[in-house]
Short mmCIF file of C-alpha atoms in Angstrom, two decimals:
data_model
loop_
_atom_site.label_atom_id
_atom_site.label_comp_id
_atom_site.label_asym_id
_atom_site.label_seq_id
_atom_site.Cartn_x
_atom_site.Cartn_y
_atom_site.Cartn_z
CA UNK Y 1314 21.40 -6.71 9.73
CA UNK Y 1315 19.62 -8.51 12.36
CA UNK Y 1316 16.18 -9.00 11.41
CA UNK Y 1317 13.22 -8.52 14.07
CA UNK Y 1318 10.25 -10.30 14.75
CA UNK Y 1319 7.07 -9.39 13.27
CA UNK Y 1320 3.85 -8.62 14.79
CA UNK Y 1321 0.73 -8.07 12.15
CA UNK Y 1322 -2.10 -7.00 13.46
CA UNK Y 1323 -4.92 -7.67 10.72
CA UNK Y 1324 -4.93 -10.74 8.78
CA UNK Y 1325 -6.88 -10.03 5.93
CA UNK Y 1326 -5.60 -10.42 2.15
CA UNK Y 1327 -2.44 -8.32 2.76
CA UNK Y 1328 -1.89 -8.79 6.44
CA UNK Y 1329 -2.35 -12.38 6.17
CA UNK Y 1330 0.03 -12.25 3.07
CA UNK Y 1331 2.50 -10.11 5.16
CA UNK Y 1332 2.92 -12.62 7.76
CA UNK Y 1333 2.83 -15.65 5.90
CA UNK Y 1334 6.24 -14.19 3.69
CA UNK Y 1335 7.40 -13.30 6.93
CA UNK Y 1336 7.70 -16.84 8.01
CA UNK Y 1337 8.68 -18.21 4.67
CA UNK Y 1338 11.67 -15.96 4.86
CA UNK Y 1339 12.13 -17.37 8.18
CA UNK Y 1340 11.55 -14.55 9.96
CA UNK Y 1341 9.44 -14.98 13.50
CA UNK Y 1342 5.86 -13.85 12.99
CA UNK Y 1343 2.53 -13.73 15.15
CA UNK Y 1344 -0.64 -12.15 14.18
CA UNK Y 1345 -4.09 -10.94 15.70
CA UNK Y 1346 -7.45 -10.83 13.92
CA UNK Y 1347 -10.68 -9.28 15.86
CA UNK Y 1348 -12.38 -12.35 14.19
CA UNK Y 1349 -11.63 -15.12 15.21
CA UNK Y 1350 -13.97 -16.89 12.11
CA UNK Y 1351 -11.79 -14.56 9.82
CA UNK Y 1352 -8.79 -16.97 10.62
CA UNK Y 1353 -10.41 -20.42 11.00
CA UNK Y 1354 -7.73 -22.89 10.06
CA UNK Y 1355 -4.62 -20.89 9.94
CA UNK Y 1356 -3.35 -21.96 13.58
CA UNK Y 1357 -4.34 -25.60 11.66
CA UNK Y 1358 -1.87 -24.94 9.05
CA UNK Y 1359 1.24 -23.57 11.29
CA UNK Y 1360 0.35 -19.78 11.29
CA UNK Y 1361 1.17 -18.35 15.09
CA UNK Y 1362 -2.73 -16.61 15.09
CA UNK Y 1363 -4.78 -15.46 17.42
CA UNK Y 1364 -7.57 -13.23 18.52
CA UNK Y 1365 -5.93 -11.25 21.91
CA UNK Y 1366 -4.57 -8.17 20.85
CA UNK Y 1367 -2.85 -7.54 24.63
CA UNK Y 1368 -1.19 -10.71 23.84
CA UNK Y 1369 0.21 -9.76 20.50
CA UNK Y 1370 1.00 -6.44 21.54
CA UNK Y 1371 2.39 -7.32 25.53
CA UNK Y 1372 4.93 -10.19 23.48
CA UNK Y 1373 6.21 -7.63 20.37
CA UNK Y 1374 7.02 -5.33 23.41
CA UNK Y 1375 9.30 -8.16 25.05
CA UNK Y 1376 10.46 -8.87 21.99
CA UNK Y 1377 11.26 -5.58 20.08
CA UNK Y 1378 8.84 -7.08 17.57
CA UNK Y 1379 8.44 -5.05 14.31
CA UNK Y 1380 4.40 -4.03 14.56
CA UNK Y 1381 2.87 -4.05 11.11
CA UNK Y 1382 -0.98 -2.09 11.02
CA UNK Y 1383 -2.69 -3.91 8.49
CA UNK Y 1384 -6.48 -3.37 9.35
CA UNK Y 1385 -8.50 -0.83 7.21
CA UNK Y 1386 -8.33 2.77 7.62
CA UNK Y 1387 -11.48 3.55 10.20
CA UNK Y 1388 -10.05 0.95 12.67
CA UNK Y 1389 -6.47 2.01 12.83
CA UNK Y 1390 -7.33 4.43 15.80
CA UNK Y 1391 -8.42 1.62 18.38
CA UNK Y 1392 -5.35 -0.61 17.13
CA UNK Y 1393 -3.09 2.79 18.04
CA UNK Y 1394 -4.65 2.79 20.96
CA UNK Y 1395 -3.68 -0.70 22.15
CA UNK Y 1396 -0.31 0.00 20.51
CA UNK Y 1397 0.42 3.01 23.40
CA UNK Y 1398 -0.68 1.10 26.29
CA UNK Y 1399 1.21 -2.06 25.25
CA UNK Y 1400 3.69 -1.37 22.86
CA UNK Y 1401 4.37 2.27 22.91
CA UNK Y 1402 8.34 1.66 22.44
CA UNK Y 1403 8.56 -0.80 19.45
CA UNK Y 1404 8.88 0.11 15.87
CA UNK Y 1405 5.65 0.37 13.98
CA UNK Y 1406 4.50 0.51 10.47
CA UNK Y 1407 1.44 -0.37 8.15
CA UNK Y 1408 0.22 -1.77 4.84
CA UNK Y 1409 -2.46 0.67 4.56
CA UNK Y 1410 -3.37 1.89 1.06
CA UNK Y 1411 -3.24 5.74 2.00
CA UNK Y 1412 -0.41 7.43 4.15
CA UNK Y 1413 -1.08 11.13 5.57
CA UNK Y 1414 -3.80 10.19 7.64
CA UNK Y 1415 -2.20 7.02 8.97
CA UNK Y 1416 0.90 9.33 10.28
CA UNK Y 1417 -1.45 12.68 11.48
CA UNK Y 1418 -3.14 9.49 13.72
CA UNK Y 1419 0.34 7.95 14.90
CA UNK Y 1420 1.16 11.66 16.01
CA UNK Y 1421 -1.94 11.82 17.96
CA UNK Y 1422 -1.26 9.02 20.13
CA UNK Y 1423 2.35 10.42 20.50
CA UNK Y 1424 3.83 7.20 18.72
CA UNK Y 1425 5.44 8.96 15.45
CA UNK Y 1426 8.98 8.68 16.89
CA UNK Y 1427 8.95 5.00 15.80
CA UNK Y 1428 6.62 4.70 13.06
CA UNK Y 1429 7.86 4.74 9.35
CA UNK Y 1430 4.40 4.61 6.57
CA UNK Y 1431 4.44 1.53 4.40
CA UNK Y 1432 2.18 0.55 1.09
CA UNK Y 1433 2.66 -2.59 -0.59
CA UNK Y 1434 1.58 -2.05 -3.88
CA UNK Y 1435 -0.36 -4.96 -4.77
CA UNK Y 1436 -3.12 -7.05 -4.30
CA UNK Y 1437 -6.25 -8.82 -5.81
CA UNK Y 1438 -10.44 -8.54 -5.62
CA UNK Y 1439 -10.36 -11.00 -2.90
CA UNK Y 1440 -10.02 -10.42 0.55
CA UNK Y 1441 -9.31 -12.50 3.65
CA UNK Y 1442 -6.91 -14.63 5.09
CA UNK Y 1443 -8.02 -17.19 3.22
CA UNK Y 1444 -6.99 -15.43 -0.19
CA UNK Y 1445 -3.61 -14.82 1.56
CA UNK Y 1446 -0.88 -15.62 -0.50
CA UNK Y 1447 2.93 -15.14 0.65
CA UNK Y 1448 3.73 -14.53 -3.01
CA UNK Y 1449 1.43 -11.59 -3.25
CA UNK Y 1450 4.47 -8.88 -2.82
CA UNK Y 1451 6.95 -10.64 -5.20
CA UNK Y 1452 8.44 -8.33 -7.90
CA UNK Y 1453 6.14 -5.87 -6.27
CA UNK Y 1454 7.00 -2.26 -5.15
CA UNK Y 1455 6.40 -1.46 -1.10
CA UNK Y 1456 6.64 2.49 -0.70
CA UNK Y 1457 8.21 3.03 2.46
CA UNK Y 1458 7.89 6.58 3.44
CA UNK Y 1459 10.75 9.45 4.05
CA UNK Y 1460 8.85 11.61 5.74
CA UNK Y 1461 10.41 14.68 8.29
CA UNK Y 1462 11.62 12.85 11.62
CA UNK Y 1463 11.73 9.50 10.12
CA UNK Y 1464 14.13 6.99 12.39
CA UNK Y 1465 16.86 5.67 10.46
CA UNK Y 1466 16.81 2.09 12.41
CA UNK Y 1467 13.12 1.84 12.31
CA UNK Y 1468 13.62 2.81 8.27
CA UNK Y 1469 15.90 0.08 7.66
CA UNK Y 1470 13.49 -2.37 9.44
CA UNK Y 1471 10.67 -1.58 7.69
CA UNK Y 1472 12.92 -1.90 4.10
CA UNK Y 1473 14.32 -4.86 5.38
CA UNK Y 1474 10.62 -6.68 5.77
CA UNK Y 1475 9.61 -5.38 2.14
CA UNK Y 1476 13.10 -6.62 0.71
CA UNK Y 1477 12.34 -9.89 2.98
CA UNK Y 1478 8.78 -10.45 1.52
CA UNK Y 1479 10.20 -10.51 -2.59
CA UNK Y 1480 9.34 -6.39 -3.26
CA UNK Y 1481 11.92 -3.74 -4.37
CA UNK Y 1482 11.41 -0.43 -2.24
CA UNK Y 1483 10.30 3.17 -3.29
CA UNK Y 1484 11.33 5.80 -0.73
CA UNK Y 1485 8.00 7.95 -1.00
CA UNK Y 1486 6.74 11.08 0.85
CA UNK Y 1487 3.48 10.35 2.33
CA UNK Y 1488 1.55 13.31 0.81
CA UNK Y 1489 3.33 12.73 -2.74
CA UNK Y 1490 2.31 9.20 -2.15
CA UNK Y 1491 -1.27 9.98 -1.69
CA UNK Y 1492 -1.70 12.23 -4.31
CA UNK Y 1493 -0.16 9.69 -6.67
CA UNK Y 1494 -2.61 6.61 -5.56
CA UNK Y 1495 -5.51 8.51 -5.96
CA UNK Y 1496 -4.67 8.19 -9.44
CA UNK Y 1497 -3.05 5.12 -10.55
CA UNK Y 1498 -5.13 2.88 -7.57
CA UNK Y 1499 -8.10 4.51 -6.01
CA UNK Y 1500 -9.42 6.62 -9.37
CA UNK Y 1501 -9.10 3.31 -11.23
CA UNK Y 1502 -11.57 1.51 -8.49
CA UNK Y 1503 -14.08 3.88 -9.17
CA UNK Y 1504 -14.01 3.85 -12.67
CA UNK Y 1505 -14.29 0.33 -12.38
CA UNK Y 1506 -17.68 1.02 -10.95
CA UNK Y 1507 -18.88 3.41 -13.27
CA UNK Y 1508 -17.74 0.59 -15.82
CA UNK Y 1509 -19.82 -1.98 -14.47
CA UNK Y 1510 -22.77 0.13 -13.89
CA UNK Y 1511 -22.41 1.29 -17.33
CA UNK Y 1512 -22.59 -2.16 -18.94
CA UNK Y 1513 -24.92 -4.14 -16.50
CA UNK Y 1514 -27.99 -2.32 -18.55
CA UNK Y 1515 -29.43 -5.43 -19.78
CA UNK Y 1516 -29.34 -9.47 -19.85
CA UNK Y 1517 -27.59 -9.12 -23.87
CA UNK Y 1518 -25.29 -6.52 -22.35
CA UNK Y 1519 -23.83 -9.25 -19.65
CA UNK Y 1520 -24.00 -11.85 -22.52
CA UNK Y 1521 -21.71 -9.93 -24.80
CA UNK Y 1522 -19.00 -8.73 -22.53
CA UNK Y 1523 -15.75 -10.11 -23.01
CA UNK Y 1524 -12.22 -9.37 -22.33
CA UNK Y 1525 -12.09 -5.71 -22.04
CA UNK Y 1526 -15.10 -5.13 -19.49
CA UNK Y 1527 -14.08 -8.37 -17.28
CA UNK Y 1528 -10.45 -6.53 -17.12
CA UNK Y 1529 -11.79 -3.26 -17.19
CA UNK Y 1530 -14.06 -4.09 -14.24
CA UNK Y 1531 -12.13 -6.78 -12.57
CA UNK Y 1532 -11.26 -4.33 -8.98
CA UNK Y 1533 -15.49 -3.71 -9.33
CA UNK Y 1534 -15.32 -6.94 -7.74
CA UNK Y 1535 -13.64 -6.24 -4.58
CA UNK Y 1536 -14.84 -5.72 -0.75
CA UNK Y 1537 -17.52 -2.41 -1.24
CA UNK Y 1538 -16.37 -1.49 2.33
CA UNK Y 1539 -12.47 -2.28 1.83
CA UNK Y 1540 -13.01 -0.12 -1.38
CA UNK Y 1541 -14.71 2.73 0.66
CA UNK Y 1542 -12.40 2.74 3.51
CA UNK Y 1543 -9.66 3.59 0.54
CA UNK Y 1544 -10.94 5.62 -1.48
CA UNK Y 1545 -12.43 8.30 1.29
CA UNK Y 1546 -9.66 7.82 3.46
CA UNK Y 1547 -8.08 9.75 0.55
CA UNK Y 1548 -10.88 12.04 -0.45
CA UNK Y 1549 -9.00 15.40 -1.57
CA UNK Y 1550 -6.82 13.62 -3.85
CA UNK Y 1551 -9.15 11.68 -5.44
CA UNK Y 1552 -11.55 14.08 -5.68
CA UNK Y 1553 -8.62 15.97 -7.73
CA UNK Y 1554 -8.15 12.87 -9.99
CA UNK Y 1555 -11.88 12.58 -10.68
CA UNK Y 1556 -12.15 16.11 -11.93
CA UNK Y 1557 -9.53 15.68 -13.99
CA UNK Y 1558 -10.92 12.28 -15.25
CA UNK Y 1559 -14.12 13.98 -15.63
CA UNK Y 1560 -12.34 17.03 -17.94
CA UNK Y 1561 -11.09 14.58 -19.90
CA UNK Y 1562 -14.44 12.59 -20.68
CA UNK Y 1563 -16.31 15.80 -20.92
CA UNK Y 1564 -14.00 16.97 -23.52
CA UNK Y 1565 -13.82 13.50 -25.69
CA UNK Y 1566 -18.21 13.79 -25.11
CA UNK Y 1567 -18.31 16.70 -27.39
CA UNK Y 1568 -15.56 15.98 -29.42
CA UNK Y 1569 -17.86 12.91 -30.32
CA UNK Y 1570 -20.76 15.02 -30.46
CA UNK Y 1571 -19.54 17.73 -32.44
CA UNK Y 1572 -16.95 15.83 -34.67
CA UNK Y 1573 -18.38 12.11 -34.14
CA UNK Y 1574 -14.71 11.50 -33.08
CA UNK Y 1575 -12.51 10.18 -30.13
CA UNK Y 1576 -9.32 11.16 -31.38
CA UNK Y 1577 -8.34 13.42 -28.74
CA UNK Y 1578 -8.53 10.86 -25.80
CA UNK Y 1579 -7.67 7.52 -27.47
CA UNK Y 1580 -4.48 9.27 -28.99
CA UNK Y 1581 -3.33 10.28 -24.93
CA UNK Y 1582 -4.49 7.33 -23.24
CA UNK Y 1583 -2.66 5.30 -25.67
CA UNK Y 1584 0.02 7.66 -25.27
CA UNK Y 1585 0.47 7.62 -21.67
CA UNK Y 1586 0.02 3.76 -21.38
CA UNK Y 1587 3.11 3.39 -23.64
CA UNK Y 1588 4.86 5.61 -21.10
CA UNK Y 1589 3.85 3.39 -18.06
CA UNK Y 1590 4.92 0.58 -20.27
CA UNK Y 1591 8.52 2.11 -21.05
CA UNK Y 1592 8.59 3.35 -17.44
CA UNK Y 1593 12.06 1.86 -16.28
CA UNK Y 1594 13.13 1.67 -12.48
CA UNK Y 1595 17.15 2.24 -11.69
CA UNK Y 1596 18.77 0.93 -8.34
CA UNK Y 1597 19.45 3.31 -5.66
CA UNK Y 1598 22.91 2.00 -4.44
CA UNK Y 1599 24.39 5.85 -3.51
CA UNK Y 1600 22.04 6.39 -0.44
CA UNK Y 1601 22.27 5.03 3.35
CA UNK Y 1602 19.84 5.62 5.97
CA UNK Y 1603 21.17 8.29 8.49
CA UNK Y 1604 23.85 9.38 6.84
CA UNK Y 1605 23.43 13.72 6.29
CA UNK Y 1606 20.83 14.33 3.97
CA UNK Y 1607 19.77 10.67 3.37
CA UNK Y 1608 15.71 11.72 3.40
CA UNK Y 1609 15.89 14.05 0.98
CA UNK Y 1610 18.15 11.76 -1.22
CA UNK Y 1611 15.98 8.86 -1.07
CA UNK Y 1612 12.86 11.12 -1.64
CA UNK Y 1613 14.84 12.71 -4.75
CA UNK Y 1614 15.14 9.09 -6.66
CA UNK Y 1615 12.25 8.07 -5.93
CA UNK Y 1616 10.53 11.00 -7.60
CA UNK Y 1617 12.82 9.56 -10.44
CA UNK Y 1618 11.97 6.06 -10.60
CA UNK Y 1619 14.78 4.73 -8.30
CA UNK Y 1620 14.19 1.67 -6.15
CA UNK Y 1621 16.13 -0.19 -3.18
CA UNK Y 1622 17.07 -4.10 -3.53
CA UNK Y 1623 19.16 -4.21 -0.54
CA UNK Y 1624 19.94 -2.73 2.39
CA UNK Y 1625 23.57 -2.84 4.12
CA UNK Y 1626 23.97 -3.43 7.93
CA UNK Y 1627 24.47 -0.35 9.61
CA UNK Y 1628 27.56 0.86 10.84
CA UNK Y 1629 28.37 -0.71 14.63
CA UNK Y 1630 27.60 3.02 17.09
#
């Protein structure tokens, strides 16, 4: 298939990542950042950058440029807002980390007929263009949502730029997206806090910590607000995870109390890690977009584990 420009509007770690595999895959890419300090060399370096969102927005609409959201949760509004004025008929995704509220704001501003949800799954503590890395997304998965109403073309775009930037696709509905990130991204940040909060108690606390609190507390490390903007942008899920993180240390609490054992939790943690490491993705080769049916298909394997590796042109009509 033909593959369309590509318009990212945020160029912080994964933004900045997004359109720097863009162009390595030789794809035509621009980007906007509201600070212009935020992006100091990359026009330096051969990055097409700037700070005029009309711009971006007024050439992706001449162009039929795919627009990629990328900027944290509480500013997608504004950047939706530019989007209908400017570029109210392109195709429009995002990178953002959760994916109901991202679409119940697209509907607002009347753009959902072109929008398809994206989440690259992956990342680091740092933030900023300058940690941008166009490797970031390799081997990675990118959910691209199948939600109701979803536009077959605009679906195969957004595939095609995961596919383009290294990842293998999962075909995800937003709200079964949400409620599992809460527990395998956005729980784990907040743990990560309690960790370190935990352990910074003293000066011979900090002096003795080695491998399992530096990895158990690595995420502890990233952006407070970036963290924030995640986590309560998905506040009823997590708060579900928590209370069922908090069950489970309540329980293993008196279990040490009353027993002076941890038996109960190590034996399931150690028994569900072994299942994430055995977890085992198949291809999903069987399922075109817009063919009858194909949303539900694609959201059937990949409640199963199935990914897609490549996506075949669409039929000419």
């Amino acid at each position: 298939m033909t593959t369309a420009p590509v318009c990212v509007l945020g160029l912080g770690l994964i933004g900045g990542s997004v359109l720097r595999a863009a162009v390595r895959a030789g794809r035509t890419a621009w980007g906007y950042n509201r600070s212009a300090d935020a992006i100091a060399g990359s026009a330096d370096t051969g990055y097409d950058t700037g700070t005029d969102l009309t711009a971006a927005l007024t050439r992706a609409a001449a162009s039929g440029a795919l627009i990629v959201i990328a900027v944290p949760m509480p500013a997608v509004d504004s950047i939706l807002d530019a989007i209908a004025e400017h570029a109210p008929d392109n195709p429009i995704t995002d990178v953002v980390s959760v994916k109901v509220e991202v679409a119940e704001a697209v509907a607002r501003h009347e753009l959902a007929a072109r929008y398809v949800g994206g989440h690259p799954m992956a990342g680091t503590n740092h933030s900023g263009w300058s940690a941008a890395d166009p490797d970031l997304f390799r081997d990675a998965v990118w959910v691209v949502t199948v939600d109701d109403g979803s536009d077959p073309d605009v679906w195969r775009e957004v595939a095609s730029l995961a596919l383009d930037c290294g990842s293998v696709v999962v075909p995800t509905v937003s709200d079964e997206h949400d409620r599992a990130v809460a527990r395998i991204s956005h729980l784990p940040h907040l743990l990560a806090e309690a960790l370190a909060s935990v352990g910074a108690v003293s000066p011979l606390a900090m002096g003795l910590a080695a491998g399992s609190f530096r990895d158990g507390t690595r995420v502890a490390s990233s952006s407070p607000d970036l963290v924030r903007a995640m986590c309560e942008g998905n506040a009823d899920a997590l708060t579900d995870a928590l209370d069922d993180a908090l069950a489970l240390l309540t329980r293993a609490r008196e279990e040490l109390v009353t027993e002076r054992s941890t038996k109960t939790l190590v034996a399931a943690g150690h028994a569900a890690r072994t299942l994430y490491e055995q977890h085992e993705r198949f291809d999903i080769t069987d399922v075109e977009p817009g063919e009858p049916g194909w949303l539900e298909k694609f959201r059937a394997a990949g409640r199963r584990g199935g990914v897609v590796r490549q996506i075949r042109s669409a039929s000419p009509g």
